[in-house]
Coordinates of N, CA and C in Angstrom, one line a residue:
X1 N 66.4 13.6 67.7 CA 65.9 13.1 66.6 C 65.7 11.7 66.4
X2 N 64.7 11.1 66.0 CA 64.2 9.6 66.1 C 65.5 8.6 65.3
X3 N 65.8 7.7 65.9 CA 66.9 6.8 64.8 C 66.0 5.9 64.0
X4 N 66.7 5.8 62.9 CA 66.0 4.5 62.0 C 66.6 3.3 62.0
X5 N 66.0 2.6 62.7 CA 66.5 1.1 62.9 C 65.7 0.1 62.2
X6 N 66.4 -1.1 62.1 CA 65.6 -2.4 61.7 C 65.5 -2.5 60.0
X7 N 66.5 -1.6 59.4 CA 66.4 -1.7 58.0 C 67.5 -2.7 57.5
X8 N 67.3 -4.0 57.3 CA 68.3 -5.0 56.8 C 69.5 -4.5 56.0
X9 N 69.2 -3.9 55.1 CA 69.9 -3.5 53.9 C 71.2 -3.1 54.3
X10 N 71.2 -2.4 55.6 CA 72.4 -1.7 56.0 C 73.4 -2.6 56.4
X11 N 73.0 -3.9 56.8 CA 74.0 -5.0 57.2 C 74.8 -5.3 55.9
X12 N 74.2 -5.1 54.6 CA 74.9 -5.4 53.6 C 76.0 -4.4 53.3
X13 N 75.4 -2.8 53.8 CA 76.2 -1.7 53.4 C 77.4 -1.8 54.0
X14 N 77.3 -2.1 55.4 CA 78.2 -2.5 56.3 C 79.3 -3.2 56.0
X15 N 78.9 -4.4 55.6 CA 79.7 -5.4 55.0 C 80.5 -5.1 54.0
X16 N 79.9 -4.3 52.9 CA 80.7 -3.9 51.7 C 81.5 -2.6 52.3
X17 N 81.5 -2.0 53.4 CA 82.3 -1.1 54.0 C 83.6 -1.5 54.6
X18 N 83.5 -2.8 55.1 CA 84.6 -3.3 55.8 C 86.1 -3.1 55.3
X19 N 85.8 -3.3 53.9 CA 87.3 -3.1 53.2 C 87.5 -1.5 53.4
X20 N 86.6 -0.6 53.3 CA 87.0 0.8 53.4 C 87.7 1.0 54.8
X21 N 86.7 0.5 56.0 CA 87.1 0.7 57.3 C 88.4 0.1 57.4
X22 N 88.9 -1.2 56.7 CA 90.2 -1.7 57.0 C 91.3 -0.6 56.4
X23 N 90.9 0.3 55.8 CA 92.0 1.0 54.7 C 91.9 2.3 55.4
X24 N 91.4 2.6 56.7 CA 91.1 3.8 57.1 C 92.5 4.5 57.3
X25 N 93.6 3.8 57.6 CA 94.9 4.6 57.7 C 95.2 5.0 56.5
X26 N 94.9 4.3 55.4 CA 95.5 4.8 53.9 C 94.4 6.3 53.5
X27 N 93.2 6.1 53.5 CA 92.3 6.9 53.1 C 92.4 8.1 53.9
X28 N 92.8 7.9 55.3 CA 93.1 9.2 56.0 C 94.1 10.0 55.3
X29 N 95.0 9.4 54.7 CA 96.2 10.4 54.1 C 95.5 11.3 53.1
X30 N 94.6 10.7 52.5 CA 93.6 11.8 51.3 C 93.3 13.0 52.1
X31 N 92.6 13.0 53.5 CA 92.2 14.1 54.0 C 93.5 15.1 54.4
X32 N 94.7 14.5 54.8 CA 95.9 15.2 54.9 C 96.4 15.9 53.8
X33 N 96.3 15.1 52.9 CA 97.2 15.6 51.8 C 96.5 15.9 50.5
X34 N 95.0 16.0 50.5 CA 94.4 16.6 49.5 C 94.4 18.0 49.1
X35 N 94.5 18.2 48.0 CA 94.7 19.6 47.5 C 93.6 20.6 48.1
X36 N 93.9 21.7 48.2 CA 92.9 22.8 48.8 C 91.6 22.8 48.0
X37 N 90.5 23.0 48.6 CA 89.3 22.8 48.1 C 88.4 24.2 48.3
X38 N 87.8 24.8 47.4 CA 87.0 25.9 47.8 C 85.7 25.5 48.4
X39 N 85.2 25.9 49.5 CA 84.1 25.7 49.9 C 83.0 26.5 49.6
X40 N 83.0 27.3 48.6 CA 82.0 28.1 48.2 C 81.0 27.2 47.1
X41 N 80.0 28.0 46.8 CA 78.9 27.2 45.7 C 79.3 27.5 44.1
X42 N 79.4 26.6 43.4 CA 79.7 27.0 41.8 C 78.3 27.1 41.2
X43 N 78.7 27.6 39.8 CA 77.7 28.0 38.9 C 76.3 28.5 39.8
X44 N 75.1 27.6 39.5 CA 73.9 28.1 40.1 C 73.9 27.5 41.5
X45 N 74.8 28.0 42.4 CA 74.8 27.5 43.8 C 74.6 26.3 44.1
X46 N 74.9 25.4 43.3 CA 74.5 23.8 43.5 C 75.5 23.2 44.7
X47 N 76.8 22.8 44.3 CA 77.6 22.5 45.4 C 79.2 22.8 45.1
X48 N 79.8 22.7 46.3 CA 81.2 23.3 46.2 C 82.1 22.5 45.1
X49 N 83.0 23.2 44.4 CA 83.7 22.5 43.4 C 85.3 22.8 43.7
X50 N 86.3 21.8 43.4 CA 87.6 22.1 43.9 C 88.2 23.2 43.1
X51 N 89.0 24.0 44.2 CA 89.6 25.2 43.4 C 91.0 25.1 44.2
X52 N 92.2 25.8 43.5 CA 93.5 25.6 44.0 C 93.9 26.6 44.8
X53 N 92.8 27.5 45.3 CA 93.3 28.5 46.4 C 93.1 28.5 47.9
X54 N 92.0 27.5 48.3 CA 91.8 27.7 49.6 C 91.2 26.3 50.0
X55 N 91.4 26.2 51.4 CA 90.7 25.1 52.1 C 89.1 25.2 52.2
X56 N 88.2 24.4 52.2 CA 86.8 24.5 52.5 C 86.6 25.6 53.4
X57 N 85.7 26.3 53.2 CA 85.3 27.3 54.5 C 84.5 26.8 55.4
X58 N 84.9 27.0 56.6 CA 84.3 26.3 57.8 C 82.5 27.1 58.0
X59 N 82.0 26.2 58.2 CA 80.3 26.7 58.5 C 80.2 26.1 59.8
X60 N 78.7 26.8 60.2 CA 78.3 26.5 61.4 C 78.1 25.2 62.1
X61 N 78.5 25.0 63.2 CA 78.3 23.7 64.0 C 76.7 23.2 64.1
X62 N 76.0 24.2 64.3 CA 74.7 24.1 64.6 C 73.7 23.3 63.6
X63 N 72.9 22.3 64.1 CA 72.2 21.5 63.2 C 71.3 22.2 62.5
X64 N 71.1 22.3 61.3 CA 70.4 23.2 60.3 C 69.1 22.5 60.2
X65 N 68.3 23.3 60.2 CA 66.7 22.8 60.1 C 66.0 24.0 59.1
X66 N 66.3 25.4 59.2 CA 65.8 26.2 58.3 C 66.0 26.2 56.9
X67 N 65.0 27.0 56.1 CA 65.5 27.0 54.7 C 66.0 28.3 54.3
X68 N 66.7 28.4 53.0 CA 67.1 29.7 52.7 C 66.3 30.4 51.9
X69 N 65.1 29.5 51.8 CA 63.8 30.5 51.1 C 63.0 31.1 52.2
X70 N 63.3 31.3 53.7 CA 62.5 31.9 54.6 C 61.2 31.2 55.0
X71 N 60.4 31.7 55.6 CA 59.3 31.3 56.4 C 58.5 30.3 55.5
X72 N 58.3 30.5 54.4 CA 57.5 29.9 53.5 C 58.3 29.0 52.5
X73 N 59.5 28.7 52.9 CA 60.4 27.7 52.1 C 60.4 26.4 52.6
X74 N 60.5 25.4 51.9 CA 60.7 23.9 52.3 C 61.9 23.4 52.0
X75 N 62.5 22.4 52.5 CA 63.7 21.7 51.9 C 63.2 20.2 51.7
X76 N 63.5 19.9 50.4 CA 63.2 18.3 50.5 C 64.7 17.8 50.4
X77 N 64.7 16.8 51.4 CA 66.0 16.0 51.5 C 65.8 14.6 51.1
X78 N 66.8 13.9 50.4 CA 66.5 12.5 50.1 C 67.8 11.8 50.6
X79 N 67.5 10.7 51.4 CA 68.7 10.1 51.9 C 68.9 8.6 51.5
X80 N 70.0 8.3 51.7 CA 70.6 7.0 51.5 C 71.0 6.1 50.3
X81 N 70.8 7.0 49.2 CA 71.2 6.5 47.9 C 72.8 7.2 47.5
X82 N 72.8 7.1 46.3 CA 72.0 6.9 45.2 C 71.8 5.2 44.8
X83 N 70.6 5.1 44.5 CA 70.0 3.6 43.9 C 70.0 3.7 42.7
X84 N 70.3 2.5 41.8 CA 70.0 2.7 40.6 C 68.7 2.5 39.9
X85 N 67.6 1.8 40.9 CA 66.3 1.7 40.5 C 65.6 3.0 40.8
X86 N 65.8 3.5 42.2 CA 65.0 4.6 42.6 C 65.5 6.2 42.4
X87 N 66.9 6.1 42.5 CA 67.4 7.7 42.4 C 66.9 8.3 40.9
X88 N 66.9 7.3 39.9 CA 66.4 7.9 38.7 C 64.8 8.4 38.6
X89 N 64.1 7.9 39.2 CA 62.6 7.9 39.5 C 62.5 9.1 40.0
X90 N 63.1 9.6 41.3 CA 63.1 10.4 42.3 C 63.4 11.9 41.3
X91 N 64.6 11.8 40.9 CA 64.9 12.7 39.9 C 64.1 13.2 38.8
X92 N 63.5 12.3 38.2 CA 62.3 12.5 37.3 C 61.1 13.4 38.0
X93 N 60.9 13.1 39.2 CA 59.7 13.8 39.6 C 60.1 15.1 40.1
X94 N 61.4 15.1 40.5 CA 62.0 16.4 40.9 C 61.8 17.5 39.6
X95 N 62.4 16.7 38.7 CA 62.6 17.4 37.4 C 61.1 18.1 36.8
X96 N 60.2 17.2 37.1 CA 58.9 17.5 36.5 C 58.3 18.7 37.2
X97 N 58.5 18.9 38.4 CA 58.0 19.9 39.3 C 58.9 20.9 39.6
X98 N 60.0 21.1 38.8 CA 61.0 22.1 39.1 C 61.5 22.3 40.3
X99 N 61.9 21.4 41.1 CA 62.3 21.1 42.5 C 63.8 20.8 42.7
X100 N 64.4 21.7 43.4 CA 65.8 21.2 43.7 C 65.8 20.8 45.2
X101 N 66.7 19.6 45.4 CA 66.6 18.9 46.6 C 68.0 18.6 47.1
X102 N 68.2 18.2 48.4 CA 69.5 17.7 48.9 C 69.5 16.5 49.2
X103 N 70.5 15.8 48.4 CA 70.7 14.3 48.4 C 71.9 13.8 49.7
X104 N 71.3 13.1 50.5 CA 72.3 12.8 51.6 C 72.8 11.6 51.2
X105 N 73.9 11.0 50.8 CA 74.4 10.0 50.3 C 75.1 9.2 51.1
X106 N 75.1 8.0 51.1 CA 76.1 6.8 51.6 C 77.3 6.6 50.9
X107 N 78.2 6.7 51.2 CA 79.6 6.7 50.8 C 79.9 5.5 49.9
X108 N 79.5 4.3 50.3 CA 79.7 3.1 49.3 C 78.9 3.2 48.2
X109 N 77.6 3.7 48.4 CA 76.6 3.9 47.4 C 76.9 4.8 46.4
X110 N 77.6 5.9 46.6 CA 78.1 7.1 45.7 C 79.4 6.2 45.0
X111 N 80.1 5.8 45.7 CA 81.4 5.0 44.9 C 80.7 3.8 43.9
X112 N 79.6 3.2 44.4 CA 79.1 2.3 43.3 C 78.2 2.9 42.1
X113 N 78.1 4.0 42.3 CA 77.0 4.5 41.3 C 77.4 5.9 40.9
X114 N 78.9 6.2 40.5 CA 79.2 7.5 40.2 C 78.1 8.2 39.1
X115 N 77.5 7.5 38.4 CA 76.8 8.3 37.2 C 75.6 8.9 37.8
X116 N 75.2 8.2 38.8 CA 73.8 8.5 39.7 C 74.3 10.1 40.4
X117 N 75.6 10.0 40.9 CA 76.2 11.2 41.7 C 75.9 12.3 40.6
X118 N 76.7 12.1 39.7 CA 76.7 13.1 38.5 C 75.5 13.7 38.0
X119 N 74.6 12.7 37.9 CA 73.2 13.0 37.4 C 72.5 14.0 38.5
X120 N 72.7 13.7 39.6 CA 72.0 14.6 40.7 C 72.8 16.0 40.7
X121 N 74.1 16.2 40.5 CA 74.8 17.4 40.4 C 74.3 18.1 39.3
X122 N 74.4 17.3 38.2 CA 73.7 18.0 36.8 C 72.5 18.6 36.8
X123 N 71.4 18.1 37.8 CA 70.3 18.7 37.8 C 70.2 19.8 38.8
X124 N 71.3 20.1 39.4 CA 71.2 21.3 40.1 C 71.0 21.1 41.8
X125 N 70.9 19.8 42.1 CA 70.7 19.5 43.4 C 72.2 19.6 44.3
X126 N 71.7 19.6 45.7 CA 73.1 19.5 46.6 C 73.4 18.3 47.1
X127 N 74.7 18.2 47.5 CA 75.2 16.7 48.0 C 75.3 16.9 49.6
X128 N 74.9 16.1 50.3 CA 75.1 15.9 51.8 C 75.8 14.3 52.0
X129 N 76.8 14.6 53.1 CA 77.5 13.4 53.4 C 76.8 12.5 54.6
X130 N 76.5 11.3 54.2 CA 75.6 10.4 55.1 C 76.5 9.2 55.5
X131 N 77.9 9.7 55.7 CA 78.8 8.5 56.1 C 79.0 7.5 55.2
X132 N 80.1 6.5 55.5 CA 80.4 5.5 54.6 C 79.3 4.5 54.6
X133 N 78.9 4.2 55.9 CA 78.2 2.8 56.0 C 76.6 3.0 56.6
X134 N 76.1 4.2 57.1 CA 75.2 4.6 57.7 C 75.0 3.7 58.8
X135 N 76.1 4.2 59.8 CA 75.8 3.5 61.2 C 75.2 4.4 62.1
X136 N 74.2 4.0 62.6 CA 73.1 4.7 63.4 C 73.5 4.7 64.8
X137 N 74.7 4.1 65.1 CA 75.4 4.1 66.6 C 76.6 5.0 66.4
X138 N 76.6 5.9 65.6 CA 77.9 6.7 65.4 C 78.1 7.5 66.7
X139 N 77.1 8.1 67.4 CA 77.5 8.6 68.7 C 78.0 7.9 69.7
X140 N 78.1 6.4 69.8 CA 78.6 5.8 70.6 C 79.9 5.4 70.3
X141 N 80.6 5.7 69.4 CA 81.9 5.2 68.7 C 83.0 6.2 69.1
X142 N 84.1 5.7 68.9 CA 85.3 6.8 69.2 C 85.4 7.7 67.9
X143 N 86.2 8.9 68.3 CA 86.3 10.1 67.5 C 87.0 9.6 66.2
X144 N 88.0 8.3 66.4 CA 88.7 7.9 65.2 C 87.9 7.4 64.2
X145 N 86.7 6.6 64.8 CA 85.8 5.9 63.8 C 84.9 6.9 63.2
X146 N 84.5 7.8 63.7 CA 83.5 8.8 63.2 C 84.2 9.8 62.2
X147 N 85.7 10.2 62.5 CA 86.5 10.8 61.6 C 86.6 9.7 60.4
X148 N 86.7 8.7 60.6 CA 86.8 7.7 59.4 C 85.6 7.6 58.5
X149 N 84.6 7.5 59.1 CA 83.0 7.5 58.4 C 82.8 8.9 57.8
X150 N 83.1 9.9 58.3 CA 83.1 11.1 57.6 C 83.8 11.8 56.7
X151 N 85.1 11.4 56.8 CA 86.2 11.8 56.1 C 86.1 11.1 54.7
X152 N 86.2 9.7 54.8 CA 86.0 8.8 53.8 C 84.8 9.0 53.0
X153 N 83.7 9.4 53.5 CA 82.3 9.3 52.9 C 82.6 10.8 51.9
X154 N 83.3 11.8 52.5 CA 83.3 12.9 51.7 C 84.3 12.6 50.5
X155 N 85.4 12.0 50.7 CA 85.9 11.5 49.8 C 85.3 10.8 48.6
X156 N 84.6 9.8 49.0 CA 84.0 9.0 47.9 C 83.0 9.7 47.3
X157 N 82.2 10.6 48.0 CA 81.2 11.2 47.1 C 81.9 12.4 46.2
X158 N 82.6 12.9 46.8 CA 83.6 14.1 46.0 C 84.1 13.3 44.6
X159 N 84.7 12.4 44.7 CA 85.2 11.6 43.4 C 84.3 11.0 42.8
X160 N 83.2 10.6 43.4 CA 82.0 9.9 42.4 C 81.4 11.1 41.6
X161 N 81.2 12.4 42.3 CA 80.7 13.4 41.6 C 81.6 14.1 40.6
X162 N 82.8 13.6 40.4 CA 83.7 14.3 39.6 C 84.4 15.7 39.9
X163 N 84.2 15.8 41.6 CA 84.9 17.0 42.1 C 83.9 17.9 42.9
X164 N 82.5 17.5 42.8 CA 81.8 18.4 43.7 C 81.6 17.7 45.1
X165 N 81.9 18.7 45.9 CA 81.9 18.2 47.5 C 80.3 18.2 48.0
X166 N 80.1 17.3 49.0 CA 79.2 17.7 49.8 C 79.2 18.8 50.7
X167 N 78.0 19.5 50.8 CA 78.1 20.8 51.7 C 77.3 20.8 52.9
X168 N 76.6 19.5 53.2 CA 76.0 19.3 54.5 C 76.4 17.7 55.0
X169 N 76.3 17.7 56.3 CA 76.7 16.1 56.9 C 75.2 15.9 57.8
X170 N 74.6 14.7 57.5 CA 73.4 14.1 58.3 C 73.9 12.9 58.8
X171 N 74.1 12.9 60.1 CA 74.4 11.7 60.9 C 73.3 10.8 60.9
X172 N 73.4 9.3 60.5 CA 72.6 8.4 60.1 C 71.7 8.3 61.6
X173 N 70.3 8.2 61.6 CA 69.4 8.4 62.6 C 69.6 9.6 63.5
X174 N 70.4 10.6 63.0 CA 70.6 11.8 63.7 C 71.7 11.7 64.8
X175 N 72.6 10.6 64.9 CA 73.4 10.3 65.8 C 74.7 11.2 65.5
X176 N 74.5 12.5 66.0 CA 75.5 13.6 66.0 C 76.0 13.5 67.3
X177 N 77.3 14.1 67.1 CA 77.9 14.1 68.4 C 78.7 15.6 68.4
X178 N 79.4 16.3 69.4 CA 80.0 17.2 69.2 C 81.3 17.2 68.5
X179 N 81.5 16.2 68.7 CA 83.1 16.0 67.7 C 82.6 15.9 66.1
X180 N 81.6 14.9 66.0 CA 81.1 15.0 64.3 C 80.8 16.3 63.8
X181 N 79.9 17.0 64.5 CA 79.5 18.3 64.4 C 80.5 19.2 63.8
X182 N 81.8 19.4 64.8 CA 82.6 20.2 64.4 C 83.7 19.8 63.3
X183 N 83.7 18.4 63.4 CA 84.8 17.9 62.1 C 84.0 18.2 60.9
X184 N 82.6 17.9 60.7 CA 82.1 18.2 59.4 C 82.1 19.7 59.2
X185 N 81.8 20.6 60.2 CA 81.6 22.0 59.9 C 82.9 22.4 59.5
X186 N 84.2 21.9 60.2 CA 85.6 22.2 59.7 C 85.7 22.1 58.3
X187 N 85.0 21.0 57.9 CA 85.3 20.8 56.3 C 84.3 21.4 55.2
X188 N 83.5 22.4 55.8 CA 82.4 23.1 54.9 C 81.1 22.3 54.9
X189 N 80.8 21.3 55.7 CA 79.6 20.7 55.8 C 78.8 21.1 56.7
X190 N 77.8 21.7 56.7 CA 76.6 22.0 57.9 C 76.0 20.9 58.2
X191 N 76.3 20.4 59.5 CA 75.1 19.4 60.1 C 73.8 19.7 59.7
X192 N 73.1 18.7 59.4 CA 71.7 18.8 58.7 C 70.8 17.8 59.5
X193 N 69.9 18.5 60.2 CA 68.5 17.6 60.7 C 67.6 17.7 59.8
X194 N 66.2 17.5 60.4 CA 65.1 17.4 59.7 C 63.9 17.8 60.7
X195 N 62.7 18.1 60.1 CA 61.5 18.5 60.8 C 60.5 17.6 60.7
X196 N 60.4 16.9 59.3 CA 59.4 16.1 59.1 C 59.9 14.6 58.7
X197 N 59.5 13.7 59.4 CA 60.3 12.5 59.1 C 58.8 11.5 58.4
X198 N 59.0 11.7 57.1 CA 57.7 10.9 56.5 C 57.6 9.4 56.7
X199 N 58.8 8.8 57.3 CA 59.1 7.7 57.7 C 58.6 6.4 56.4
X200 N 58.9 7.1 55.1 CA 58.7 6.4 53.9 C 59.3 5.1 53.8
X201 N 60.5 5.0 54.7 CA 61.4 3.5 55.0 C 60.6 2.4 55.4
X202 N 59.4 2.9 56.0 CA 58.4 1.6 56.4 C 57.6 1.3 55.4
X203 N 57.5 2.1 54.5 CA 56.4 1.8 53.5 C 55.2 1.5 53.7
X204 N 54.7 2.7 54.4 CA 53.2 2.9 54.9 C 52.1 2.9 53.9
X205 N 52.7 3.2 52.6 CA 51.8 3.6 51.5 C 51.8 5.1 51.3
X206 N 51.7 5.4 49.8 CA 52.1 6.7 49.3 C 51.0 7.7 50.0
X207 N 49.8 7.2 50.3 CA 48.7 8.1 50.7 C 49.1 8.5 52.2
X208 N 49.8 7.8 53.2 CA 50.1 7.7 54.5 C 51.5 8.8 54.4
X209 N 52.2 8.7 53.4 CA 53.4 9.6 53.6 C 53.2 11.0 53.0
X210 N 52.1 10.9 52.2 CA 51.5 12.2 51.8 C 51.0 13.0 53.1
X211 N 50.0 12.1 53.8 CA 49.5 12.8 54.7 C 50.2 13.2 56.0
X212 N 51.2 12.6 56.1 CA 52.2 12.9 57.2 C 52.9 14.4 56.9
X213 N 53.2 14.6 55.6 CA 53.7 15.7 55.1 C 52.9 16.9 55.6
X214 N 51.6 16.6 55.0 CA 50.4 17.7 55.0 C 50.4 18.0 56.5
X215 N 50.1 17.0 57.5 CA 50.0 17.3 58.9 C 51.2 17.8 59.7
X216 N 52.2 17.7 59.1 CA 53.6 18.1 59.8 C 54.4 19.2 59.5
X217 N 54.2 19.7 58.2 CA 55.0 20.5 57.6 C 54.9 21.7 58.4
X218 N 53.9 22.0 59.2 CA 54.1 23.2 60.1 C 55.0 23.0 61.2
X219 N 55.5 22.1 61.3 CA 56.7 21.6 62.4 C 57.9 22.2 61.9
X220 N 58.1 22.7 60.6 CA 59.4 22.9 60.3 C 59.5 22.6 58.5
X221 N 60.6 23.3 58.1 CA 60.6 23.3 56.5 C 61.5 22.0 56.0
X222 N 62.2 21.2 56.7 CA 63.1 20.1 56.3 C 62.4 18.8 56.3
X223 N 62.1 18.4 55.1 CA 61.5 16.9 55.0 C 62.4 15.9 54.6
X224 N 62.0 14.6 55.2 CA 62.9 13.7 55.1 C 62.3 12.6 54.3
X225 N 63.1 12.2 53.1 CA 62.6 11.0 52.2 C 63.8 10.1 52.0
X226 N 63.5 9.0 51.3 CA 64.5 8.1 51.0 C 64.5 7.6 49.6
X227 N 65.7 7.2 49.1 CA 65.6 7.1 47.5 C 66.5 5.6 47.5
X228 N 66.8 5.0 48.8 CA 67.3 3.7 48.7 C 67.0 2.9 50.0
X229 N 67.5 1.7 50.2 CA 67.3 0.8 51.0 C 66.0 -0.1 51.0
X230 N 65.6 -0.3 49.7 CA 64.4 -1.1 49.6 C 63.6 -0.5 48.4
X231 N 62.3 -1.1 48.3 CA 61.5 -0.7 47.3 C 60.9 1.0 47.7
X232 N 61.2 1.9 46.8 CA 60.9 3.3 47.3 C 59.7 3.8 46.0
X233 N 58.9 2.8 45.5 CA 58.0 3.2 44.5 C 57.0 4.1 45.5
X234 N 56.7 3.9 46.7 CA 55.8 4.6 47.5 C 56.3 6.1 47.5
X235 N 57.3 6.2 47.8 CA 58.1 7.6 47.8 C 58.3 8.4 46.6
X236 N 58.2 7.6 45.6 CA 58.3 8.4 44.1 C 56.8 8.8 44.1
X237 N 55.8 8.2 44.5 CA 54.4 8.3 44.1 C 53.9 9.4 45.1
X238 N 54.4 9.3 46.3 CA 54.1 10.6 47.2 C 54.8 11.7 46.8
X239 N 55.9 11.9 46.2 CA 56.6 13.0 46.0 C 55.8 13.7 44.9
X240 N 55.3 12.8 43.9 CA 54.5 13.3 42.7 C 53.2 13.9 43.2
X241 N 52.8 13.8 44.2 CA 51.4 14.3 44.9 C 52.0 15.6 45.7
X242 N 52.9 15.4 46.7 CA 52.9 16.2 47.6 C 53.8 17.3 47.0
X243 N 54.5 17.4 46.1 CA 55.2 18.8 45.7 C 54.4 19.9 44.9
X244 N 53.6 19.1 43.9 CA 52.3 20.2 43.6 C 51.4 20.6 44.9
X245 N 51.3 20.2 45.8 CA 50.3 20.5 46.8 C 51.1 21.5 47.8
X246 N 52.3 21.4 47.8 CA 53.3 22.2 48.7 C 53.2 23.7 47.9
X247 N 53.4 23.5 46.6 CA 53.4 24.7 45.8 C 52.0 25.5 45.8
X248 N 50.9 24.5 45.9 CA 49.8 25.1 45.9 C 49.1 25.8 47.2
X249 N 49.9 25.3 48.0 CA 49.6 26.0 49.5 C 50.8 27.3 49.8
X250 N 51.4 27.6 48.7 CA 52.2 28.9 48.9 C 53.6 28.8 49.3
X251 N 54.1 27.5 49.4 CA 55.4 27.0 49.6 C 56.4 27.0 48.5
X252 N 57.6 27.5 48.7 CA 58.9 27.5 47.6 C 59.6 26.4 48.3
X253 N 60.5 26.0 47.2 CA 61.5 24.9 47.4 C 62.9 25.6 47.5
X254 N 63.3 25.3 48.8 CA 65.1 26.0 48.9 C 65.9 24.9 49.3
X255 N 67.1 25.4 49.8 CA 68.1 24.3 50.3 C 68.2 24.8 51.9
X256 N 68.8 23.7 52.6 CA 69.0 24.2 54.2 C 70.1 25.3 54.3
X257 N 69.8 25.9 55.1 CA 70.7 27.0 55.4 C 72.1 26.5 55.8
X258 N 73.0 27.2 55.4 CA 74.3 27.0 55.6 C 75.3 27.9 56.4

């Protein structure tokens, strides 16, 4: 999978995460001492919620691409947020079209905007762990660093949501390792890939984003968009056009398999 490089905002994200990284030894205590949590889906199968009886259920380490809606299902995935400017707009478009999506959240963003994390959950979307600081070189780093990035982000997203766990793990830029996949799976987070990269982060224009989806959706069901990292007005505009089009083509909207 292609890496997404050159987005300067991640320098600021990483800088903001320095304090988190420095406290890795402290936050790792959370992963060792946190109360047991149920890895199942609650309510309308939205996301896992804490339970007093069991640890998160282990899931497959294989990188998921398929949809739980079968051959004519598509998965809308939204990365890098939440963002106070763009996440509400994306949520509005999804709501207007009756679509549920998977939001792959950066830990520091979730921590800074817990109201938006809760809004995502309240609308029935699922949460995905996108690490603490969106380091696209994760696969070159020691296991201890990968562990800190994944487990601390899990904690930050869960706390911001009010207790709803991420149920997927998407490595920034696709920088998975056998270690990170196994760790995420052991925490009930299925590694999550994509089939269609809209490249909306390059801001090619809403029409170009729509054209990419139309031409590449036959490649597979999981479509990658972004709701943070810069001006995402083109993403919102493209979603407003592409969601009805997908429905008109006979697609239904699901979640990635777990």
